[in-house]
PDB file of C-alpha atoms in Angstrom:
ATOM      1  CA  UNK A   1      -9.031 -17.259 -11.530  1.00 61.00           C
ATOM      2  CA  UNK A   2     -10.704 -13.922 -10.880  1.00 86.00           C
ATOM      3  CA  UNK A   3      -9.026 -10.832 -12.280  1.00 95.00           C
ATOM      4  CA  UNK A   4      -6.908  -9.065  -9.670  1.00 97.00           C
ATOM      5  CA  UNK A   5      -8.462  -5.640  -9.116  1.00 97.00           C
ATOM      6  CA  UNK A   6      -7.355  -2.537  -7.248  1.00 97.00           C
ATOM      7  CA  UNK A   7     -10.344  -0.554  -6.021  1.00 97.00           C
ATOM      8  CA  UNK A   8     -10.955   3.046  -7.075  1.00 96.00           C
ATOM      9  CA  UNK A   9     -10.408   4.331  -3.524  1.00 94.00           C
ATOM     10  CA  UNK A  10      -6.822   3.032  -3.744  1.00 95.00           C
ATOM     11  CA  UNK A  11      -6.286   4.838  -7.023  1.00 97.00           C
ATOM     12  CA  UNK A  12      -7.726   7.984  -5.444  1.00 96.00           C
ATOM     13  CA  UNK A  13      -5.276   7.636  -2.546  1.00 94.00           C
ATOM     14  CA  UNK A  14      -2.338   7.228  -4.907  1.00 95.00           C
ATOM     15  CA  UNK A  15      -3.436  10.189  -7.036  1.00 96.00           C
ATOM     16  CA  UNK A  16      -3.346  12.362  -3.928  1.00 93.00           C
ATOM     17  CA  UNK A  17       0.401  11.707  -3.825  1.00 87.00           C
ATOM     18  CA  UNK A  18       0.726  13.909  -6.898  1.00 90.00           C
ATOM     19  CA  UNK A  19      -0.659  16.943  -5.078  1.00 87.00           C
ATOM     20  CA  UNK A  20      -2.396  19.485  -7.286  1.00 90.00           C
ATOM     21  CA  UNK A  21      -3.413  17.959 -10.582  1.00 94.00           C
ATOM     22  CA  UNK A  22      -2.615  20.438 -13.313  1.00 95.00           C
ATOM     23  CA  UNK A  23      -4.353  20.135 -16.690  1.00 96.00           C
ATOM     24  CA  UNK A  24      -1.136  18.672 -18.119  1.00 96.00           C
ATOM     25  CA  UNK A  25      -0.942  16.012 -15.376  1.00 96.00           C
ATOM     26  CA  UNK A  26      -4.615  15.185 -15.858  1.00 97.00           C
ATOM     27  CA  UNK A  27      -4.051  14.714 -19.582  1.00 98.00           C
ATOM     28  CA  UNK A  28      -1.118  12.370 -18.916  1.00 97.00           C
ATOM     29  CA  UNK A  29      -3.215  10.375 -16.442  1.00 98.00           C
ATOM     30  CA  UNK A  30      -6.105  10.092 -18.896  1.00 98.00           C
ATOM     31  CA  UNK A  31      -3.634   8.822 -21.501  1.00 97.00           C
ATOM     32  CA  UNK A  32      -2.641   6.141 -18.957  1.00 96.00           C
ATOM     33  CA  UNK A  33      -6.293   5.136 -18.596  1.00 96.00           C
ATOM     34  CA  UNK A  34      -6.982   6.901 -15.285  1.00 97.00           C
ATOM     35  CA  UNK A  35      -9.349   9.848 -15.433  1.00 97.00           C
ATOM     36  CA  UNK A  36      -8.974  11.589 -12.053  1.00 97.00           C
ATOM     37  CA  UNK A  37     -12.317  13.340 -12.528  1.00 96.00           C
ATOM     38  CA  UNK A  38     -14.147  10.058 -13.130  1.00 97.00           C
ATOM     39  CA  UNK A  39     -12.473   7.165 -11.334  1.00 97.00           C
ATOM     40  CA  UNK A  40     -13.650   3.673 -12.116  1.00 98.00           C
ATOM     41  CA  UNK A  41     -14.803   1.346  -9.321  1.00 97.00           C
ATOM     42  CA  UNK A  42     -11.706  -0.812  -9.937  1.00 98.00           C
ATOM     43  CA  UNK A  43      -8.581  -1.117 -12.091  1.00 98.00           C
ATOM     44  CA  UNK A  44      -6.598  -4.155 -13.150  1.00 97.00           C
ATOM     45  CA  UNK A  45      -3.194  -4.671 -11.556  1.00 97.00           C
ATOM     46  CA  UNK A  46      -1.287  -3.889 -14.798  1.00 97.00           C
ATOM     47  CA  UNK A  47      -2.991  -0.462 -14.998  1.00 96.00           C
ATOM     48  CA  UNK A  48      -2.204   0.222 -11.330  1.00 96.00           C
ATOM     49  CA  UNK A  49       1.451  -0.701 -11.823  1.00 97.00           C
ATOM     50  CA  UNK A  50       1.637   1.774 -14.726  1.00 97.00           C
ATOM     51  CA  UNK A  51       0.116   4.400 -12.427  1.00 97.00           C
ATOM     52  CA  UNK A  52       2.736   3.626  -9.746  1.00 96.00           C
ATOM     53  CA  UNK A  53       5.530   3.983 -12.277  1.00 97.00           C
ATOM     54  CA  UNK A  54       4.084   7.264 -13.544  1.00 97.00           C
ATOM     55  CA  UNK A  55       3.616   8.766 -10.074  1.00 97.00           C
ATOM     56  CA  UNK A  56       6.986   7.463  -8.919  1.00 96.00           C
ATOM     57  CA  UNK A  57       8.685   9.184 -11.828  1.00 96.00           C
ATOM     58  CA  UNK A  58       6.893  12.451 -11.097  1.00 96.00           C
ATOM     59  CA  UNK A  59       7.239  12.465  -7.294  1.00 96.00           C
ATOM     60  CA  UNK A  60      10.601  10.763  -6.834  1.00 97.00           C
ATOM     61  CA  UNK A  61      12.688  11.219  -9.982  1.00 97.00           C
ATOM     62  CA  UNK A  62      15.855  10.992  -7.872  1.00 98.00           C
ATOM     63  CA  UNK A  63      14.963   7.508  -6.556  1.00 98.00           C
ATOM     64  CA  UNK A  64      15.045   4.187  -8.358  1.00 97.00           C
ATOM     65  CA  UNK A  65      13.818   0.644  -7.800  1.00 97.00           C
ATOM     66  CA  UNK A  66      13.188  -0.435  -4.214  1.00 98.00           C
ATOM     67  CA  UNK A  67      13.691   3.026  -2.709  1.00 98.00           C
ATOM     68  CA  UNK A  68      11.160   4.533  -5.092  1.00 98.00           C
ATOM     69  CA  UNK A  69       8.667   1.739  -4.341  1.00 98.00           C
ATOM     70  CA  UNK A  70       9.128   2.262  -0.596  1.00 98.00           C
ATOM     71  CA  UNK A  71       8.559   6.020  -0.961  1.00 98.00           C
ATOM     72  CA  UNK A  72       5.451   5.342  -3.089  1.00 97.00           C
ATOM     73  CA  UNK A  73       4.055   3.011  -0.439  1.00 97.00           C
ATOM     74  CA  UNK A  74       4.474   5.702   2.181  1.00 97.00           C
ATOM     75  CA  UNK A  75       2.823   8.282  -0.089  1.00 96.00           C
ATOM     76  CA  UNK A  76      -0.033   5.899  -0.772  1.00 96.00           C
ATOM     77  CA  UNK A  77      -0.867   5.736   2.940  1.00 95.00           C
ATOM     78  CA  UNK A  78      -0.717   9.518   3.229  1.00 95.00           C
ATOM     79  CA  UNK A  79      -3.130   9.876   0.305  1.00 94.00           C
ATOM     80  CA  UNK A  80      -5.334   6.918   1.234  1.00 93.00           C
ATOM     81  CA  UNK A  81      -5.764   8.429   4.696  1.00 92.00           C
ATOM     82  CA  UNK A  82      -7.466  11.397   3.032  1.00 91.00           C
ATOM     83  CA  UNK A  83     -10.118   9.242   1.367  1.00 91.00           C
ATOM     84  CA  UNK A  84     -13.407   8.235   2.992  1.00 91.00           C
ATOM     85  CA  UNK A  85     -12.492   4.526   3.084  1.00 90.00           C
ATOM     86  CA  UNK A  86      -8.922   5.279   4.140  1.00 87.00           C
ATOM     87  CA  UNK A  87      -9.969   7.453   7.080  1.00 90.00           C
ATOM     88  CA  UNK A  88     -12.269   4.715   8.365  1.00 91.00           C
ATOM     89  CA  UNK A  89      -9.695   1.961   7.834  1.00 89.00           C
ATOM     90  CA  UNK A  90      -6.880   3.842   9.537  1.00 89.00           C
ATOM     91  CA  UNK A  91      -9.118   4.966  12.402  1.00 90.00           C
ATOM     92  CA  UNK A  92     -10.010   1.346  13.103  1.00 91.00           C
ATOM     93  CA  UNK A  93      -6.320   0.402  13.061  1.00 89.00           C
ATOM     94  CA  UNK A  94      -5.574   3.101  15.618  1.00 89.00           C
ATOM     95  CA  UNK A  95      -8.326   1.823  17.935  1.00 92.00           C
ATOM     96  CA  UNK A  96      -7.268  -1.822  17.597  1.00 93.00           C
ATOM     97  CA  UNK A  97      -3.608  -1.206  18.377  1.00 91.00           C
ATOM     98  CA  UNK A  98      -0.615  -2.685  16.561  1.00 92.00           C
ATOM     99  CA  UNK A  99      -1.112  -6.370  17.413  1.00 94.00           C
ATOM    100  CA  UNK A 100      -4.814  -6.665  16.643  1.00 93.00           C
ATOM    101  CA  UNK A 101      -4.532  -4.387  13.588  1.00 91.00           C
ATOM    102  CA  UNK A 102      -1.714  -6.534  12.166  1.00 90.00           C
ATOM    103  CA  UNK A 103      -3.552  -9.782  12.905  1.00 90.00           C
ATOM    104  CA  UNK A 104      -6.488  -8.612  10.769  1.00 91.00           C
ATOM    105  CA  UNK A 105      -4.298  -7.520   7.857  1.00 89.00           C
ATOM    106  CA  UNK A 106      -6.086  -9.550   5.157  1.00 86.00           C
ATOM    107  CA  UNK A 107      -9.375  -7.828   6.021  1.00 87.00           C
ATOM    108  CA  UNK A 108      -7.685  -4.454   5.895  1.00 89.00           C
ATOM    109  CA  UNK A 109      -6.034  -5.228   2.566  1.00 91.00           C
ATOM    110  CA  UNK A 110      -9.427  -6.135   1.123  1.00 90.00           C
ATOM    111  CA  UNK A 111     -10.410  -2.470   1.419  1.00 89.00           C
ATOM    112  CA  UNK A 112      -7.922  -1.749  -1.385  1.00 93.00           C
ATOM    113  CA  UNK A 113      -8.095  -4.851  -3.605  1.00 96.00           C
ATOM    114  CA  UNK A 114      -9.946  -8.116  -4.216  1.00 96.00           C
ATOM    115  CA  UNK A 115      -7.071 -10.586  -4.008  1.00 96.00           C
ATOM    116  CA  UNK A 116      -4.548 -10.080  -1.193  1.00 94.00           C
ATOM    117  CA  UNK A 117      -4.126 -12.664   1.498  1.00 94.00           C
ATOM    118  CA  UNK A 118      -1.856 -12.586   4.487  1.00 95.00           C
ATOM    119  CA  UNK A 119      -1.167 -14.177   7.811  1.00 95.00           C
ATOM    120  CA  UNK A 120       0.282 -12.610  10.908  1.00 95.00           C
ATOM    121  CA  UNK A 121       1.882 -14.768  13.573  1.00 96.00           C
ATOM    122  CA  UNK A 122       2.784 -13.115  16.877  1.00 97.00           C
ATOM    123  CA  UNK A 123       6.472 -13.495  17.774  1.00 97.00           C
ATOM    124  CA  UNK A 124       6.222 -11.572  21.064  1.00 97.00           C
ATOM    125  CA  UNK A 125       3.966  -8.999  22.710  1.00 96.00           C
ATOM    126  CA  UNK A 126       5.430  -6.363  20.411  1.00 96.00           C
ATOM    127  CA  UNK A 127       6.360  -8.165  17.204  1.00 97.00           C
ATOM    128  CA  UNK A 128       4.734 -10.189  14.435  1.00 96.00           C
ATOM    129  CA  UNK A 129       5.871 -12.281  11.487  1.00 97.00           C
ATOM    130  CA  UNK A 130       3.714 -11.410   8.472  1.00 97.00           C
ATOM    131  CA  UNK A 131       3.466 -12.972   5.035  1.00 97.00           C
ATOM    132  CA  UNK A 132       1.492 -11.535   2.138  1.00 97.00           C
ATOM    133  CA  UNK A 133       0.546 -13.037  -1.210  1.00 97.00           C
ATOM    134  CA  UNK A 134       0.497 -12.116  -4.049  1.00 97.00           C
ATOM    135  CA  UNK A 135       3.063  -9.357  -3.884  1.00 97.00           C
ATOM    136  CA  UNK A 136       4.701  -7.931  -7.002  1.00 95.00           C
ATOM    137  CA  UNK A 137       6.640  -5.058  -5.427  1.00 97.00           C
ATOM    138  CA  UNK A 138       7.637  -5.945  -1.848  1.00 98.00           C
ATOM    139  CA  UNK A 139       9.271  -2.609  -1.066  1.00 98.00           C
ATOM    140  CA  UNK A 140       6.001  -0.857  -1.875  1.00 98.00           C
ATOM    141  CA  UNK A 141       4.457  -2.985   0.886  1.00 97.00           C
ATOM    142  CA  UNK A 142       7.302  -2.065   3.240  1.00 98.00           C
ATOM    143  CA  UNK A 143       6.495   1.608   2.664  1.00 98.00           C
ATOM    144  CA  UNK A 144       2.750   1.039   3.139  1.00 96.00           C
ATOM    145  CA  UNK A 145       3.238  -0.880   6.384  1.00 96.00           C
ATOM    146  CA  UNK A 146       5.860   1.557   7.689  1.00 96.00           C
ATOM    147  CA  UNK A 147       3.808   4.677   7.124  1.00 96.00           C
ATOM    148  CA  UNK A 148       0.597   3.138   8.453  1.00 94.00           C
ATOM    149  CA  UNK A 149       2.458   1.890  11.528  1.00 94.00           C
ATOM    150  CA  UNK A 150       4.161   5.215  12.156  1.00 94.00           C
ATOM    151  CA  UNK A 151       0.909   7.154  11.714  1.00 92.00           C
ATOM    152  CA  UNK A 152      -1.127   4.799  13.880  1.00 89.00           C
ATOM    153  CA  UNK A 153       1.291   3.490  16.467  1.00 90.00           C
ATOM    154  CA  UNK A 154       4.248   5.857  16.656  1.00 91.00           C
ATOM    155  CA  UNK A 155       7.954   6.041  15.867  1.00 93.00           C
ATOM    156  CA  UNK A 156       8.890   2.681  17.378  1.00 93.00           C
ATOM    157  CA  UNK A 157       7.022   0.836  14.586  1.00 94.00           C
ATOM    158  CA  UNK A 158       9.565  -0.917  12.308  1.00 96.00           C
ATOM    159  CA  UNK A 159       9.042  -3.124   9.248  1.00 97.00           C
ATOM    160  CA  UNK A 160      11.701  -5.412   7.792  1.00 98.00           C
ATOM    161  CA  UNK A 161      11.445  -7.391   4.576  1.00 98.00           C
ATOM    162  CA  UNK A 162      12.866 -10.835   5.354  1.00 97.00           C
ATOM    163  CA  UNK A 163      12.226 -12.744   2.162  1.00 98.00           C
ATOM    164  CA  UNK A 164      10.606 -12.350  -1.227  1.00 98.00           C
ATOM    165  CA  UNK A 165      10.075 -15.447  -3.366  1.00 97.00           C
ATOM    166  CA  UNK A 166       7.707 -15.822  -6.278  1.00 95.00           C
ATOM    167  CA  UNK A 167       4.792 -13.640  -5.251  1.00 97.00           C
ATOM    168  CA  UNK A 168       5.137 -14.175  -1.498  1.00 98.00           C
ATOM    169  CA  UNK A 169       6.771 -11.632   0.792  1.00 98.00           C
ATOM    170  CA  UNK A 170       7.681 -12.274   4.431  1.00 98.00           C
ATOM    171  CA  UNK A 171       8.013  -9.342   6.813  1.00 98.00           C
ATOM    172  CA  UNK A 172       8.948  -8.877  10.456  1.00 98.00           C
ATOM    173  CA  UNK A 173       7.084  -6.077  12.209  1.00 96.00           C
ATOM    174  CA  UNK A 174       7.926  -4.750  15.671  1.00 96.00           C
ATOM    175  CA  UNK A 175       6.937  -1.842  17.846  1.00 95.00           C
TER     176      UNK A 175
END
């Protein structure tokens, strides 16, 4: 099995959630193995999860567990949208519209990592059943999908987590 990698542009997007990087924050990040001044092309999933925990603690100390993961997912999209790859990815999603953008989710996810797979099955003209695998933190995905949907398709975009078993998460998306 190939090592699961998160691409540097994803790390850059998540780092943007921290806002201004003070020298103290930079030192803490370097100690975690992420040098914001010299990002690697990719990071292993364990390193990325440590980064999520670190940023979650800094940005959302009042939140725990699923709520923190959801907030982090939303912040990731805000930061990712400021990166070169993120701008292009989100612009394409806006042009495609919610149905076509959701149906090509695996391709979109491959802009951030080398391992995600998904399938989207239309339920109606304005809703889709989606599964993703592997997923370690399903509420992070809820936040990612919510914020991307709200930014691209407006306030009627809603994401519900229906089931999480093993490393598979099932979502229902409507707009």
